[in-house]
Coordinates of C-alpha atoms in Angstrom, one line a residue:
X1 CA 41.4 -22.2 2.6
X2 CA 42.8 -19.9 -0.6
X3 CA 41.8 -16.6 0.9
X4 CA 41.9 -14.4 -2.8
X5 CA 39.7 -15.2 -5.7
X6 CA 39.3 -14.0 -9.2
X7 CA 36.3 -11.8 -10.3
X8 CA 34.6 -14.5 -12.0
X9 CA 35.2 -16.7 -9.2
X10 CA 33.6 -14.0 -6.8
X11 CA 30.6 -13.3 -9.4
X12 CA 30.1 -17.1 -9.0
X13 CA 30.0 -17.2 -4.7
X14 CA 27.9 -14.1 -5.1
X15 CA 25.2 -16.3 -7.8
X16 CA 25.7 -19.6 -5.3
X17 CA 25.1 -17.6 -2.3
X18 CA 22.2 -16.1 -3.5
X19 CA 20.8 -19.0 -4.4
X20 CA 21.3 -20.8 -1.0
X21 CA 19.7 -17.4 0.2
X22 CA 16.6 -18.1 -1.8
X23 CA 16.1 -21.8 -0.7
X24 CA 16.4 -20.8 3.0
X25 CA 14.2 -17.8 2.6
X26 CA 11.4 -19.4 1.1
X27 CA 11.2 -22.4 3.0
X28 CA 11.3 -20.1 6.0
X29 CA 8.1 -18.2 4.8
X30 CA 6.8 -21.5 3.4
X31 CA 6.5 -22.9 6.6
X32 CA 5.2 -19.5 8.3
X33 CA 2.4 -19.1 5.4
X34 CA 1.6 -22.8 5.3
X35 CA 2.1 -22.4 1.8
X36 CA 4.6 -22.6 -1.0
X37 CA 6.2 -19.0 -1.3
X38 CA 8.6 -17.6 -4.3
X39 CA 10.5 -15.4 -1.8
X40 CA 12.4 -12.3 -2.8
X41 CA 12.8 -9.0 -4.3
X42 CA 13.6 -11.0 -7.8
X43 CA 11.3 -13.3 -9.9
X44 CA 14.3 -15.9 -10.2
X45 CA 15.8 -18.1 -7.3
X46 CA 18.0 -14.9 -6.2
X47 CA 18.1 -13.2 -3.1
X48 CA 21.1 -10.4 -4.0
X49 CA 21.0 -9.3 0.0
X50 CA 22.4 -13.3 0.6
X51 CA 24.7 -13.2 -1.8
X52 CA 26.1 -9.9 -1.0
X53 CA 26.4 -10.3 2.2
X54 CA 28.3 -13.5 1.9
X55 CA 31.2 -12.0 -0.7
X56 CA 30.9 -9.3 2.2
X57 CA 31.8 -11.7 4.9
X58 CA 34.4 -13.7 3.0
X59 CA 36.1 -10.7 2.0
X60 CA 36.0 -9.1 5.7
X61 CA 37.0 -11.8 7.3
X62 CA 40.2 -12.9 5.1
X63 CA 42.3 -11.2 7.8
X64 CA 40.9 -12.6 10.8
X65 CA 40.4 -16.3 9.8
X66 CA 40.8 -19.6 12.3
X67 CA 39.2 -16.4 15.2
X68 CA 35.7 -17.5 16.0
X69 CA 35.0 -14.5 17.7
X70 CA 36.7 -11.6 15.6
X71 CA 35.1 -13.6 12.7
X72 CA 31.5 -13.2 14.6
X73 CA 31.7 -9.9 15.4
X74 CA 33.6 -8.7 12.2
X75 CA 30.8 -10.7 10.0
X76 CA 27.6 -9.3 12.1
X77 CA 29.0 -5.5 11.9
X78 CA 29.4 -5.5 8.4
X79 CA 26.3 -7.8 7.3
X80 CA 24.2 -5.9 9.7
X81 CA 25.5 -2.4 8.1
X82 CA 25.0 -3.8 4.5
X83 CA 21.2 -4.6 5.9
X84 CA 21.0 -1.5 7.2
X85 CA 21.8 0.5 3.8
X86 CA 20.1 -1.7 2.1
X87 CA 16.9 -1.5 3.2
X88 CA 17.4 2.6 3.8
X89 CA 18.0 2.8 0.4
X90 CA 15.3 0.4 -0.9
X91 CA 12.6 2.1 1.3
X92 CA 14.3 5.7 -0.2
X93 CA 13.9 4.7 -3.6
X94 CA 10.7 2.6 -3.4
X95 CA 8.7 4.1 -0.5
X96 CA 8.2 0.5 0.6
X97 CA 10.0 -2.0 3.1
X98 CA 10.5 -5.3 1.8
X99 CA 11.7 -6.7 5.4
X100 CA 10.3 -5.2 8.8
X101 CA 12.2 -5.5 12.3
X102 CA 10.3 -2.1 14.1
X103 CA 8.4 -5.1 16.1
X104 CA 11.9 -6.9 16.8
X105 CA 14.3 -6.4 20.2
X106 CA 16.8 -3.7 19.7
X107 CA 15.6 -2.8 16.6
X108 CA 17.4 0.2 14.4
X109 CA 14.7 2.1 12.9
X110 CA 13.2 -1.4 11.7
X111 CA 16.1 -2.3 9.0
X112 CA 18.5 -4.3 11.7
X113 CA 17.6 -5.6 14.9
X114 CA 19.3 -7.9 17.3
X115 CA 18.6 -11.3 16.7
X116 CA 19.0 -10.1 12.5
X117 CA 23.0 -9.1 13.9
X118 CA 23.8 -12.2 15.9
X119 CA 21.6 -14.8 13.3
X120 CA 24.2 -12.6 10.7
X121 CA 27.4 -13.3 13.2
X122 CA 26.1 -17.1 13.5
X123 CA 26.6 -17.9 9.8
X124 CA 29.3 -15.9 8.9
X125 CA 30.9 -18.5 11.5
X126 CA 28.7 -21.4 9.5
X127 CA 29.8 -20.2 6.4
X128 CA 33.2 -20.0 6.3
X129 CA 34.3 -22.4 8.8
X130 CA 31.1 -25.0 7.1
X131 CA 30.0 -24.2 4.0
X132 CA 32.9 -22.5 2.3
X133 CA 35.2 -25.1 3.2
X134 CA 32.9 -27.5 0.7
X135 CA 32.0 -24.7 -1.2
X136 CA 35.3 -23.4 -2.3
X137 CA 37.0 -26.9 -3.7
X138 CA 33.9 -27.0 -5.9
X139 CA 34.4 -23.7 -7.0
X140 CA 37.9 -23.4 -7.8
X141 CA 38.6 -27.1 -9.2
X142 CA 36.5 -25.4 -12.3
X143 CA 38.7 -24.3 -15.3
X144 CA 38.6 -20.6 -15.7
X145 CA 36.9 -21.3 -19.1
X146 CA 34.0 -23.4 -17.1
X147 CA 33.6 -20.4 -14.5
X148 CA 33.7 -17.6 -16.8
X149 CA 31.1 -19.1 -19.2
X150 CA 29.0 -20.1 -16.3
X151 CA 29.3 -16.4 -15.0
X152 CA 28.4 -15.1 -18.4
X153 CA 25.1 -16.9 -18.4
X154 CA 24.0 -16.3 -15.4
X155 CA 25.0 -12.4 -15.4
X156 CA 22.9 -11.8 -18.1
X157 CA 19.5 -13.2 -16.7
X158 CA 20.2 -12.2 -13.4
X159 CA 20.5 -8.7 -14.7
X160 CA 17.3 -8.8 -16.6
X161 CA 15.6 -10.5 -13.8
X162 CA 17.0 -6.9 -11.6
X163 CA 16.0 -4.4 -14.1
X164 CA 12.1 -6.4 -14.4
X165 CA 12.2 -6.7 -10.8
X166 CA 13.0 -2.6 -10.1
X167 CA 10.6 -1.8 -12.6
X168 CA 7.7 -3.4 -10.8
X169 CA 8.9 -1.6 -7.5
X170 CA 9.1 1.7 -9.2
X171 CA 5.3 0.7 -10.3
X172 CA 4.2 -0.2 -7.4
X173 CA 5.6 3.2 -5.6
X174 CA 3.9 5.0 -8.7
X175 CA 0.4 3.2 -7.7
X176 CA 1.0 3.6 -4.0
X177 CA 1.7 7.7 -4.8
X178 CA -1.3 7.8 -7.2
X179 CA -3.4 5.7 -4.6
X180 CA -2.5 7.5 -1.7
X181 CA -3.7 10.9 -3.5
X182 CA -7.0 9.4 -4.6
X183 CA -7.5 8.4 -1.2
X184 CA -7.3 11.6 0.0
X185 CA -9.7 12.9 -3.0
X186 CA -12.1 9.8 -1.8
X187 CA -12.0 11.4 2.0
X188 CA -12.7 14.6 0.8
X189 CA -15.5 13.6 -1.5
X190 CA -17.3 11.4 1.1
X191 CA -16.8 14.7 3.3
X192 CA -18.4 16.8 1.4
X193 CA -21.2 14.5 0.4
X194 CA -21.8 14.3 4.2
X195 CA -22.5 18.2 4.3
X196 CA -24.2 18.3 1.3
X197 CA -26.7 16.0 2.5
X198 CA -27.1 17.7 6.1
X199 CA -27.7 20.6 3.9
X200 CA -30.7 18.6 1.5
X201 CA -31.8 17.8 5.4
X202 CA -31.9 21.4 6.8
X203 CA -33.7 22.8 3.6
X204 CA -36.5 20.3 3.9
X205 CA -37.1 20.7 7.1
X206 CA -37.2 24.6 6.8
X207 CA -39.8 24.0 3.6
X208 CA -41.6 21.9 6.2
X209 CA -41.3 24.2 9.1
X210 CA -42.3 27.2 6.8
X211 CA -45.1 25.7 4.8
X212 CA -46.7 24.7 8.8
X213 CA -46.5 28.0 10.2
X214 CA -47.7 29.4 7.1
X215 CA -50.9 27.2 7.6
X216 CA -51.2 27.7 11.1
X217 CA -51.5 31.2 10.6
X218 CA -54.1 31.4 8.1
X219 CA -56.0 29.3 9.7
X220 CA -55.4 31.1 12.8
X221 CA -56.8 34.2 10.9
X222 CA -59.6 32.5 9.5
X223 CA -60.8 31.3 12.8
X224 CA -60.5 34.9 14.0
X225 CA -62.2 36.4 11.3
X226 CA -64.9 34.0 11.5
X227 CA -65.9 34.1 15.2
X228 CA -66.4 38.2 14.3
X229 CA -68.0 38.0 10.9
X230 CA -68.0 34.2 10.3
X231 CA -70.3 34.2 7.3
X232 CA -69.6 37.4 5.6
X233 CA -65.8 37.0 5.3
X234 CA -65.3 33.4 5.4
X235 CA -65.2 32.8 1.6
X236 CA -63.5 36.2 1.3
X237 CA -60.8 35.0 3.9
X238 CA -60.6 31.8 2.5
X239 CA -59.7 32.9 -0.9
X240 CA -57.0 35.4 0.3
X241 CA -55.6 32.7 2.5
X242 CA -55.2 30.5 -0.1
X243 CA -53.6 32.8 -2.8
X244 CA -51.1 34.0 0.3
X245 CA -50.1 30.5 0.8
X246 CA -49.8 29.1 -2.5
X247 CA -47.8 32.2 -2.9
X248 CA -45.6 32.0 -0.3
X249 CA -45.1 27.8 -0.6
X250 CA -44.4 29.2 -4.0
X251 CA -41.4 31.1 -3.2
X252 CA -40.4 28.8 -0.6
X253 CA -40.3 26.0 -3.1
X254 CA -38.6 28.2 -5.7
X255 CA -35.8 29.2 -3.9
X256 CA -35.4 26.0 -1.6
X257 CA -35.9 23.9 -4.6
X258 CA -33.4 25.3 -6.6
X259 CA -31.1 24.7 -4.1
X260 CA -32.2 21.3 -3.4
X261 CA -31.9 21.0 -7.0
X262 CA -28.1 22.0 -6.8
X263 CA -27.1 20.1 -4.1
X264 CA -28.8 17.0 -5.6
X265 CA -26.5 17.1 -8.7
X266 CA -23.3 17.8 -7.1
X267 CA -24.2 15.0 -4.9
X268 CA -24.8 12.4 -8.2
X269 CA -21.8 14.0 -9.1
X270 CA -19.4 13.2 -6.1
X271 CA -21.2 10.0 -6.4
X272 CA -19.8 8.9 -9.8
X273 CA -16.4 10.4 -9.0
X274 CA -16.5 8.1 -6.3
X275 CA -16.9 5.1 -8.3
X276 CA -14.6 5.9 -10.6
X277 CA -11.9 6.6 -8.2
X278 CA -12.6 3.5 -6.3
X279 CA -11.8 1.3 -9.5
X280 CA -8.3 3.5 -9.9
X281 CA -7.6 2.3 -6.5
X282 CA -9.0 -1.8 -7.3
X283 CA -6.5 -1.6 -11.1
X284 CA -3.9 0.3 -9.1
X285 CA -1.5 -2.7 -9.4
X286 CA -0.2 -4.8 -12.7
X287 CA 0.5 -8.6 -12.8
X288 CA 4.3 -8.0 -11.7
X289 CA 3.2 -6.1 -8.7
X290 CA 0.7 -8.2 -7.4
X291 CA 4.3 -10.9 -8.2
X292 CA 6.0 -8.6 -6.3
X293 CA 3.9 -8.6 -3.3
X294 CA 3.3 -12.3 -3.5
X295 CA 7.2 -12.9 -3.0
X296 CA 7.5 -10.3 0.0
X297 CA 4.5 -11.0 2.2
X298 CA 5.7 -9.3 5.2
X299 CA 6.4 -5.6 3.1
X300 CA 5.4 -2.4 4.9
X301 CA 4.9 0.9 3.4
X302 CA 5.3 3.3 6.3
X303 CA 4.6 6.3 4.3
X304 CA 2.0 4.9 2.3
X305 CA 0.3 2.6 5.2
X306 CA -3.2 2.7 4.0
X307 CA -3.0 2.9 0.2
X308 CA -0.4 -0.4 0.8
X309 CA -2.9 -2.4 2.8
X310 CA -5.6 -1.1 0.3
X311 CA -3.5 -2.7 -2.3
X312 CA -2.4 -5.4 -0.7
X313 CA -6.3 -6.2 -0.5
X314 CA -7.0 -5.8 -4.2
X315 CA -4.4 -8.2 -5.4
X316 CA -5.6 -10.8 -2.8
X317 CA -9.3 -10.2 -4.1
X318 CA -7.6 -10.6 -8.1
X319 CA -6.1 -13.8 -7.2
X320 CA -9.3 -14.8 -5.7
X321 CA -11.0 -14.0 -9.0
X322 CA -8.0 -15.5 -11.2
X323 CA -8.3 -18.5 -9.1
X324 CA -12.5 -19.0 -9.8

């Protein structure tokens, strides 16, 4: 097996390899869904993590070739490390996880686990002692002129297909940030519409309470007055007990009811607020995020755990719509 290749030949395993990547990928998910998934971080039949990690292995291994087991272990270290730093610096950059493993065995904070290491040692045997062997003739019985041109087309749209891709990720981190602080506005709105309205409650039933007692005791007096002088002073009485409580109701109601008055507009208030933020949070997303998130079922957002499922949510409820 030639052991050195040229950088277009390289480029080419790296395309090919990302390719086979994709296939095995999505019929993977395919068959977990029970439905026909475009796997991947990219729109196109790419998965860069395959791809790199096979020109990883191949180069690696060039010095331990025909050793089943230095070419296992060599291939799961250094496919499991390029895992690792690539989902660390996915999550960094994009506050979301587009592969999970914190469920798995001997996981490493969720990038690399066990059976990811050893499935990694497994083909780097499978590739180069299987699939390279057939791969490479193909490869290099193409003219230079062949390989470069073919490496010249595909560069290009894989490139564009990156920089789309990224975009949508730094979009959807952008919605997940802006999400994640209307959330918190949402929690603190339906908080203080909670006190407002055990506020409302307490100042109607202290108008109630007041406007009773008031009555009670006039009528209290009344009856008083009357068992001593009932005919002389009952109209008198009357007439005083009424001015005193219209009166006092009066003030009751003027300075309750203001208040009452207040707290009923800030609550229509927080009440629109509400509604506006909640249809932020339901457009939070554009069509290539809800892409996006169709191609990486399984993604996580640690950081951003309930503003992702929130998300998650709306574009499932958009495709509903899209699909009636």
């Amino acid at each position: 097996m030639t052991k050195l290749y040229t950088v277009s030949q390289w480029l080419l395993f790296f395309y090919i390899y990302s390719f086979i990547g994709w296939i095995w990928e999505s019929a993977y998910v395919s068959v977990c869904k029970r439905k026909l998934v475009n796997r991947g971080f990219l729109k196109g039949p790419f998965l860069p993590l395959y791809g790199s990690g096979a020109v990883c292995i191949l180069a690696v291994t060039i010095p331990v070739r025909g050793n089943i087991p230095l070419m296992f272990l060599t291939g799961m270290i250094f496919a499991s490390a390029l895992e690792y730093v690539t989902g660390a610096v996915m999550e960094r950059i994009f506050r979301v996880r587009y592969w999970d493993y914190s469920d798995k065995f001997l996981n490493v904070n969720g990038y690399i686990c066990l059976a990811s290491s050893l499935c990694w040692g497994v083909m780097t045997i499978l590739m180069v002692d299987v699939v390279q062997v057939h791969m490479e003739p193909l490869v290099l019985d193409l003219s230079d002129r062949i390989t470069r041109g073919a490496v010249m087309v595909l560069t290009p749209y894989f490139a564009v297909d990156f920089v789309t891709s990224f975009i949508a990720a730094i979009h959807l981190r952008d919605a997940l940030i802006r999400n994640d602080r209307i959330g918190e506005e949402l929690k603190n709105l339906e908080a203080r519409k909670l006190a407002l309205e055990k506020e409302l409650e307490r100042i109607r039933a202290e108008l109630q309470e007041a406007g009773d007692r008031t009555y009670e005791q006039l009528r209290d007096r009344l009856q008083e007055a009357g068992d001593r002088t009932y005919g002389q002073l009952r109209d008198r009485l009357q007439e005083t007990g009424d001015r005193a409580y219209e009166q006092l109701q009066e003030k009751l109601e003027g300075a309750g009811g203001k208040a009452y008055s207040q707290l009923r507009e800030e609550l229509k208030e927080i009440y629109v607020r509400t509604g506006e933020y909640r249809e932020k949070l339901r457009l939070g997303y554009t069509k290539s995020t809800r892409g996006l998130l169709r191609r990486n079922p399984h993604a996580v957002s640690r950081i951003y755990k309930e503003s992702f499922a929130e998300l998650k949510k709306n574009v499932v409820e958009k495709l509903e719509e899209i699909r009636r």
